DNA sequence: ACACTTATTTAGAACCATTATAAACTGCAA
DNA sequence: TTGCAGTTTATAATGGTTCTAAATAAGTGT
């Protein structure tokens, strides 16, 4: 399995549950956005055994910490994650409550002129809200 | 009172509670960021009578709908609001969990090249996360 | 001023995403 | 195979936010 070493290399034991979640998250044509509840549903659909909700939370947070997932800054009652961990931005369709990836070529370079003493920029995220 | 007509003009009855919340939010030297709990505390400090938490939620949402407050897109268990409703962006200090305003002059113009059919851009918000 | 309608406030309950708990289980190194 | 640390699990607890329904206050017309 290709995910076994990936997990071992990050210090995560390649358990059955984690490997199955890897398949759901990363064996896809395209990257995608999800909430924990949506992921839970996908797992139910694609996998025979049950994975507890607590494990899903644990795994998603472990993967996020390792950089395999990103949280998307958004005001919602649910946390959104992204399997696309490259630097990129988002449209948010307010009506449909849906996120749409903006390719980096869709957004001109972002120039932050101000510095904060002793702080480094870790990420720059742009959210473009869409109306009708 | 200067807030009475402001509220009436937006179709909100100028109740005692709303006027007091206006004072806490808008009678300040500087704009500021807050969570509902932080606002509740400020109200307790500045005002004699009690305002119920439900009223604070109601009022903040009413003010946001009228454009007197903005929500800040951020992944946190609490919702952050901003009394600065002009177009501007934010640093987020991950260590201190603190927001810092970026003046518009601190960020070069943001050029969104992609269009979505029939949708208009309502806002563009940039979040710059800071590390040590 | 009065009566009437409608908006607002309120305490408390309900909701629900997320996190904590603690016991059972599993991977893995010795 | 044994032991230990890491992981999974069901369930409870937490906590921010929203809902509810009754009490109160504001606006309107008379």
Coordinates of C-alpha atoms (C1' of nucleotides) in Angstrom, one line a residue:
Chain A
X1 CA 0.0 0.0 0.0
X2 CA 1.3 3.4 -1.0
X3 CA 0.0 5.1 2.1
X4 CA 1.8 2.9 4.6
X5 CA 5.2 4.5 4.2
X6 CA 3.7 8.0 3.9
X7 CA 2.1 7.5 7.3
X8 CA 5.2 5.8 8.9
X9 CA 7.4 8.6 7.6
X10 CA 5.3 11.1 9.4
X11 CA 5.3 9.2 12.6
X12 CA 1.7 8.0 12.3
X13 CA 1.1 4.3 12.6
X14 CA -0.6 2.9 9.5
X15 CA -3.7 1.5 11.0
X16 CA -6.5 0.1 9.0
X17 CA -8.7 3.1 9.7
X18 CA -6.1 5.6 8.7
X19 CA -5.3 3.8 5.5
X20 CA -9.0 3.6 4.6
X21 CA -9.4 7.3 5.3
X22 CA -6.4 8.0 3.1
X23 CA -8.1 6.2 0.3
X24 CA -11.2 8.2 0.7
X25 CA -9.3 11.4 0.9
X26 CA -6.5 11.0 -1.6
X27 CA -7.4 8.2 -4.1
X28 CA -9.4 10.8 -6.1
X29 CA -9.2 12.4 -9.5
X30 CA -9.6 15.8 -8.1
X31 CA -8.9 17.4 -4.7
X32 CA -12.0 18.4 -2.8
X33 CA -13.4 20.3 0.1
X34 CA -15.3 18.7 2.9
X35 CA -16.7 19.0 6.4
X36 CA -16.3 16.2 8.9
X37 CA -19.9 15.1 8.4
X38 CA -19.5 14.9 4.6
X39 CA -16.4 12.9 5.1
X40 CA -18.2 10.6 7.5
X41 CA -20.8 10.0 4.8
X42 CA -18.2 9.3 2.1
X43 CA -16.5 6.8 4.4
X44 CA -19.8 5.0 5.0
X45 CA -20.4 4.9 1.2
X46 CA -17.0 3.6 0.3
X47 CA -16.0 1.3 3.2
X48 CA -17.6 -1.8 4.7
X49 CA -16.5 -1.6 8.3
X50 CA -17.5 1.3 10.5
X51 CA -15.0 4.0 11.6
X52 CA -16.1 5.9 14.6
X53 CA -16.7 9.6 14.4
X54 CA -14.0 10.2 17.1
X55 CA -11.5 8.4 14.9
X56 CA -12.5 10.5 11.9
X57 CA -11.9 13.7 13.9
X58 CA -8.6 12.4 15.3
X59 CA -7.4 11.4 11.9
X60 CA -8.3 14.6 10.1
X61 CA -6.6 16.6 12.8
X62 CA -3.5 14.4 12.6
X63 CA -3.4 14.7 8.8
X64 CA -3.9 18.5 9.1
X65 CA -1.0 18.7 11.6
X66 CA 1.2 16.8 9.2
X67 CA 0.2 19.0 6.3
X68 CA -1.9 16.5 4.3
X69 CA -5.0 18.6 4.8
X70 CA -5.7 22.3 5.2
X71 CA -8.5 24.0 7.1
X72 CA -10.2 26.7 5.0
X73 CA -10.9 29.9 6.9
X74 CA -14.6 30.5 6.6
X75 CA -17.4 31.6 8.8
X76 CA -19.6 28.5 9.1
X77 CA -20.8 26.4 12.0
X78 CA -18.8 23.5 10.5
X79 CA -15.1 23.4 9.8
X80 CA -14.2 23.0 6.2
X81 CA -11.1 21.1 5.1
X82 CA -9.3 20.9 1.7
X83 CA -7.3 18.0 0.3
X84 CA -5.6 20.5 -1.9
X85 CA -2.7 21.7 0.2
X86 CA -1.0 23.8 -2.4
X87 CA -1.2 27.5 -2.0
X88 CA -4.5 28.6 -3.6
X89 CA -7.6 30.6 -2.8
X90 CA -11.3 30.2 -2.8
X91 CA -14.6 31.6 -4.1
X92 CA -17.4 31.1 -1.6
X93 CA -20.9 31.0 -3.2
X94 CA -23.1 32.5 -0.4
X95 CA -26.3 31.2 -1.9
X96 CA -25.2 27.6 -2.5
X97 CA -22.8 27.6 0.5
X98 CA -20.3 26.0 -1.8
X99 CA -16.5 26.5 -2.1
X100 CA -14.8 26.8 -5.5
X101 CA -11.1 26.6 -6.0
X102 CA -9.3 29.6 -7.5
X103 CA -6.2 28.4 -9.3
X104 CA -3.2 30.5 -8.5
X105 CA -3.2 31.8 -12.0
X106 CA -6.7 33.2 -11.3
X107 CA -5.4 35.6 -8.7
X108 CA -2.7 38.1 -9.2
X109 CA 0.3 38.1 -6.9
X110 CA -0.5 39.3 -3.4
X111 CA 1.9 41.7 -1.9
X112 CA 1.9 42.2 1.8
X113 CA 3.9 45.3 2.5
X114 CA 3.6 45.5 6.3
X115 CA 5.9 43.4 8.6
X116 CA 5.3 42.4 12.1
X117 CA 8.5 42.3 14.2
X118 CA 9.7 38.8 14.7
X119 CA 6.8 37.2 12.9
X120 CA 6.9 35.3 9.7
X121 CA 4.1 34.8 7.2
X122 CA 2.9 31.3 7.3
X123 CA 0.1 31.5 4.8
X124 CA -1.9 34.0 2.8
X125 CA -5.5 33.0 2.1
X126 CA -8.0 34.9 0.0
X127 CA -11.7 34.3 0.3
X128 CA -13.8 35.8 -2.4
X129 CA -17.5 35.8 -1.5
X130 CA -20.0 35.6 -4.3
X131 CA -23.5 37.0 -4.6
X132 CA -26.1 36.8 -7.3
Chain B
X1 CA -28.6 60.5 20.9
X2 CA -26.8 60.1 17.6
X3 CA -27.6 56.4 17.3
X4 CA -31.4 56.8 17.5
X5 CA -31.8 58.0 13.9
X6 CA -29.1 55.6 12.7
X7 CA -31.2 52.7 14.0
X8 CA -34.5 54.1 12.9
X9 CA -33.2 54.7 9.4
X10 CA -32.3 51.0 9.2
X11 CA -35.7 49.9 10.4
X12 CA -34.4 48.9 13.8
X13 CA -36.3 50.2 16.8
X14 CA -33.9 52.2 19.0
X15 CA -34.3 50.3 22.2
X16 CA -32.3 50.9 25.3
X17 CA -30.3 47.8 24.8
X18 CA -29.4 48.5 21.2
X19 CA -28.4 52.0 22.0
X20 CA -26.1 50.8 24.8
X21 CA -24.6 48.2 22.6
X22 CA -24.0 50.9 20.0
X23 CA -22.1 52.9 22.6
X24 CA -19.9 50.0 23.4
X25 CA -19.3 49.1 19.8
X26 CA -19.0 52.5 18.2
X27 CA -18.1 55.2 20.8
X28 CA -14.5 54.2 20.6
X29 CA -11.3 55.8 19.4
X30 CA -10.4 52.8 17.3
X31 CA -12.3 50.0 15.6
X32 CA -11.8 46.6 17.1
X33 CA -12.3 42.9 16.8
X34 CA -14.4 40.9 19.2
X35 CA -16.2 37.6 19.9
X36 CA -19.6 37.6 21.5
X37 CA -18.2 36.6 24.8
X38 CA -15.7 39.5 24.7
X39 CA -18.5 41.9 23.8
X40 CA -20.6 40.5 26.7
X41 CA -17.7 41.3 29.0
X42 CA -17.3 44.8 27.7
X43 CA -21.0 45.4 28.1
X44 CA -20.9 44.2 31.7
X45 CA -18.0 46.6 32.4
X46 CA -19.4 49.7 30.8
X47 CA -23.1 49.4 31.6
X48 CA -25.1 49.1 34.8
X49 CA -28.1 47.1 33.8
X50 CA -27.9 43.6 32.5
X51 CA -28.4 42.8 28.8
X52 CA -29.2 39.2 28.2
X53 CA -26.9 37.1 26.1
X54 CA -29.7 36.3 23.6
X55 CA -30.1 40.1 23.0
X56 CA -26.4 40.5 22.4
X57 CA -26.6 37.8 19.8
X58 CA -29.7 39.2 18.2
X59 CA -28.3 42.7 18.1
X60 CA -24.9 41.7 16.7
X61 CA -26.7 39.8 13.9
X62 CA -29.0 42.6 13.2
X63 CA -26.1 45.1 13.0
X64 CA -24.2 42.7 10.8
X65 CA -27.2 42.4 8.4
X66 CA -27.4 46.2 8.3
X67 CA -23.7 46.5 7.5
X68 CA -22.6 48.0 10.8
X69 CA -20.5 45.0 11.7
X70 CA -18.6 42.4 9.7
X71 CA -17.8 38.8 10.4
X72 CA -14.1 37.9 9.9
X73 CA -13.5 34.6 8.2
X74 CA -11.4 32.6 10.5
X75 CA -11.2 29.0 11.8
X76 CA -12.0 29.4 15.4
X77 CA -14.7 27.9 17.7
X78 CA -15.9 31.4 18.2
X79 CA -17.1 33.9 15.6
X80 CA -15.1 37.0 15.3
X81 CA -16.7 40.4 14.4
X82 CA -15.1 43.6 13.3
X83 CA -16.4 47.1 13.9
X84 CA -14.2 48.2 11.0
X85 CA -16.6 47.7 8.0
X86 CA -14.4 49.2 5.4
X87 CA -12.6 46.9 3.0
X88 CA -9.5 45.7 4.7
X89 CA -7.6 42.6 5.6
X90 CA -6.1 40.9 8.6
X91 CA -3.0 39.3 10.0
X92 CA -3.8 36.5 12.4
X93 CA -1.1 35.8 15.0
X94 CA -1.3 32.0 15.5
X95 CA 0.6 32.1 18.8
X96 CA -1.3 34.9 20.4
X97 CA -4.6 34.0 18.6
X98 CA -4.9 37.7 17.9
X99 CA -6.2 39.6 14.8
X100 CA -4.3 42.6 13.5
X101 CA -5.8 45.0 10.9
X102 CA -4.0 45.4 7.7
X103 CA -4.6 48.8 6.2
X104 CA -5.6 48.8 2.6
X105 CA -2.3 50.5 1.8
X106 CA -0.5 47.5 3.3
X107 CA -1.8 45.1 0.7
X108 CA -1.3 45.6 -3.0
X109 CA -4.5 45.5 -5.2
X110 CA -6.0 42.1 -5.5
X111 CA -6.9 41.0 -9.0
X112 CA -9.4 38.2 -9.4
X113 CA -9.2 37.1 -13.0
X114 CA -11.7 34.4 -13.0
X115 CA -15.5 35.0 -13.3
X116 CA -18.4 32.8 -12.3
X117 CA -21.4 33.0 -14.6
X118 CA -24.1 35.2 -13.1
X119 CA -22.3 35.8 -9.8
X120 CA -20.9 39.0 -8.5
X121 CA -18.0 39.5 -6.1
X122 CA -19.4 40.7 -2.8
X123 CA -16.2 40.9 -0.9
X124 CA -12.6 39.9 -1.0
X125 CA -10.9 39.0 2.2
X126 CA -7.3 38.2 2.8
X127 CA -6.1 36.4 5.9
X128 CA -2.4 36.4 6.5
X129 CA -1.4 33.8 9.2
X130 CA 1.7 34.6 11.2
X131 CA 4.2 32.3 12.8
X132 CA 7.2 33.0 14.9
Chain C
dA1 C1' -53.3 59.8 26.6
dC2 C1' -55.2 55.4 25.3
dA3 C1' -55.6 51.2 23.0
dC4 C1' -53.6 48.1 19.8
dT5 C1' -50.3 45.9 17.0
dT6 C1' -45.8 44.4 16.3
dA7 C1' -41.0 44.3 17.5
dT8 C1' -37.9 43.2 21.1
dT9 C1' -36.1 41.3 25.2
dT10 C1' -35.4 37.6 28.3
dA11 C1' -34.3 33.2 30.8
dG12 C1' -33.8 29.0 30.0
dA13 C1' -34.0 25.0 27.0
dA14 C1' -32.4 22.9 23.0
dC15 C1' -29.1 22.1 19.4
dC16 C1' -25.1 20.3 17.4
dA17 C1' -20.2 20.4 16.2
dT18 C1' -16.4 19.2 18.5
dT19 C1' -13.5 17.5 22.3
dA20 C1' -12.6 14.6 26.4
dT21 C1' -12.7 10.2 28.8
dA22 C1' -11.5 5.8 29.8
dA23 C1' -11.5 1.1 28.5
dA24 C1' -10.4 -2.2 24.8
dC25 C1' -7.5 -3.0 21.1
dT26 C1' -3.4 -2.9 17.9
dG27 C1' 1.2 -2.1 15.9
dC28 C1' 5.7 -2.8 16.7
dA29 C1' 10.2 -3.3 18.8
dA30 C1' 12.8 -6.1 21.9
Chain D
dT1 C1' 5.5 -13.5 22.5
dT2 C1' 5.5 -10.0 25.6
dG3 C1' 5.0 -5.3 26.9
dC4 C1' 4.3 -0.7 26.0
dA5 C1' 2.9 3.2 23.6
dG6 C1' -0.2 4.6 20.2
dT7 C1' -4.9 4.1 18.5
dT8 C1' -9.8 3.2 18.3
dT9 C1' -14.2 3.4 20.2
dA10 C1' -18.7 4.5 22.4
dT11 C1' -20.3 7.6 25.1
dA12 C1' -20.3 11.6 27.9
dA13 C1' -19.2 16.3 28.4
dT14 C1' -18.4 20.9 26.6
dG15 C1' -19.5 25.2 24.8
dG16 C1' -20.9 28.4 21.3
dT17 C1' -25.1 29.5 19.1
dT18 C1' -30.0 29.3 18.2
dC19 C1' -34.8 28.5 19.6
dT20 C1' -38.9 29.1 22.4
dA21 C1' -42.5 31.3 24.5
dA22 C1' -43.8 34.6 27.7
dA23 C1' -43.1 39.4 29.3
dT24 C1' -42.1 43.9 28.0
dA25 C1' -41.5 48.1 25.1
dA26 C1' -41.9 50.8 20.9
dG27 C1' -44.5 52.7 17.3
dT28 C1' -49.2 54.0 15.2
dG29 C1' -53.7 55.6 14.9
dT30 C1' -57.5 57.5 17.4

